[in-house]
XYZ file of C-alpha atoms in Angstrom:
124
model
C 0.000 0.000 0.000
C 1.231 3.480 -0.928
C -0.131 6.196 1.348
C 0.025 9.906 0.555
C 0.192 12.428 3.383
C -0.346 16.180 3.101
C 2.307 17.368 5.556
C 1.213 20.998 5.131
C -2.483 20.493 5.969
C -3.909 21.422 9.356
C -3.905 24.156 11.961
C -0.545 23.152 13.413
C 1.138 21.817 10.302
C 3.786 20.884 9.520
C 4.883 20.291 13.133
C 1.966 18.034 14.094
C 1.770 16.211 10.763
C 5.470 15.385 10.781
C 5.168 14.088 14.357
C 2.305 11.879 13.156
C 4.358 10.581 10.241
C 7.181 9.668 12.625
C 4.735 7.748 14.847
C 3.227 5.976 11.830
C 6.705 4.975 10.663
C 7.035 2.826 13.785
C 4.007 0.672 12.907
C 3.915 0.854 9.118
C 3.703 -2.629 7.568
C 6.807 -3.821 5.749
C 5.116 -3.624 2.329
C 3.755 -0.085 2.814
C 5.287 3.182 1.700
C 4.501 6.845 2.302
C 4.574 9.754 -0.096
C 5.074 13.000 1.785
C 3.579 16.043 0.033
C 4.801 19.469 1.114
C 7.504 22.104 1.232
C 11.002 20.938 0.318
C 12.458 21.957 3.676
C 9.862 19.747 5.404
C 9.487 16.612 3.269
C 13.046 16.071 2.022
C 14.760 15.857 5.432
C 11.803 13.935 6.892
C 11.975 11.292 4.156
C 15.756 11.042 4.551
C 15.377 10.582 8.309
C 12.720 7.866 8.002
C 14.284 5.791 5.230
C 13.567 4.205 1.875
C 9.819 3.659 2.419
C 9.282 7.428 2.579
C 9.264 9.495 -0.604
C 9.259 13.311 -0.672
C 6.994 15.061 -3.173
C 8.005 18.713 -3.221
C 5.103 21.137 -3.678
C 5.289 24.874 -4.302
C 2.454 25.951 -2.011
C -0.391 24.716 0.175
C -4.059 25.401 0.764
C -4.635 27.429 3.911
C -7.388 26.736 6.429
C -9.020 30.096 5.645
C -8.959 29.694 1.851
C -12.244 29.388 -0.034
C -12.272 25.636 -0.852
C -13.262 25.451 -4.520
C -11.284 28.558 -5.460
C -8.155 27.372 -3.623
C -8.380 23.858 -5.038
C -8.719 25.278 -8.541
C -6.013 27.930 -8.278
C -3.328 26.191 -6.203
C -2.469 23.383 -8.617
C 1.016 22.984 -7.117
C -0.266 22.658 -3.544
C 0.369 19.642 -1.349
C -3.331 18.754 -1.306
C -3.943 19.039 -5.048
C -0.737 17.118 -5.844
C -1.789 14.401 -3.403
C -5.153 14.001 -5.071
C -3.439 13.979 -8.502
C -1.230 11.087 -7.367
C -4.340 9.277 -6.114
C -6.202 9.879 -9.385
C -3.313 8.519 -11.463
C -2.750 5.449 -9.284
C 0.648 6.536 -7.989
C -0.698 6.163 -4.441
C -3.497 4.013 -3.024
C -4.731 6.369 -0.304
C -4.376 10.031 0.582
C -4.984 11.902 3.820
C -4.977 15.555 4.748
C -5.848 17.350 7.971
C -6.137 20.561 5.961
C -9.052 22.691 4.796
C -12.038 20.313 5.047
C -13.928 21.983 2.233
C -10.959 21.695 -0.116
C -10.510 18.035 0.880
C -14.162 17.429 -0.027
C -13.710 19.213 -3.375
C -10.653 17.069 -4.135
C -12.225 13.815 -2.995
C -15.379 14.459 -5.001
C -13.366 15.364 -8.103
C -11.014 12.366 -7.853
C -13.099 9.624 -6.267
C -16.586 10.828 -7.117
C -19.812 10.157 -5.263
C -21.613 6.935 -4.463
C -24.533 6.380 -6.828
C -27.578 8.234 -5.548
C -25.610 10.610 -3.313
C -26.040 14.225 -4.335
C -23.289 15.778 -2.212
C -20.620 14.565 0.213
C -20.736 14.936 3.978
C -18.055 15.251 6.608
């Protein structure tokens, strides 16, 4: 399993997200890998510290908690969240998680994964 993590998403990112990645590294199954999406100065040293199962994906910006979701998702194509969903859409990762802007996560998930038949809009 290849898991993507938005290291820049959340109120206290990247400090809290990188702490979470380090904890996950201790219990990650042998056949799993993590793709770390975020700023170069965050993801590159983190991946180097954690080893070969961790892959940095350098992103130019990130979606802020106060950004308008649809507008931010559409305009910040080089953000950690949008890049993560792009990797998911193209099969480069099997799962993606972000603690970032909930509305933008819903926009991305709906665009990439879609809705269950009969569901008109997603819920949190």
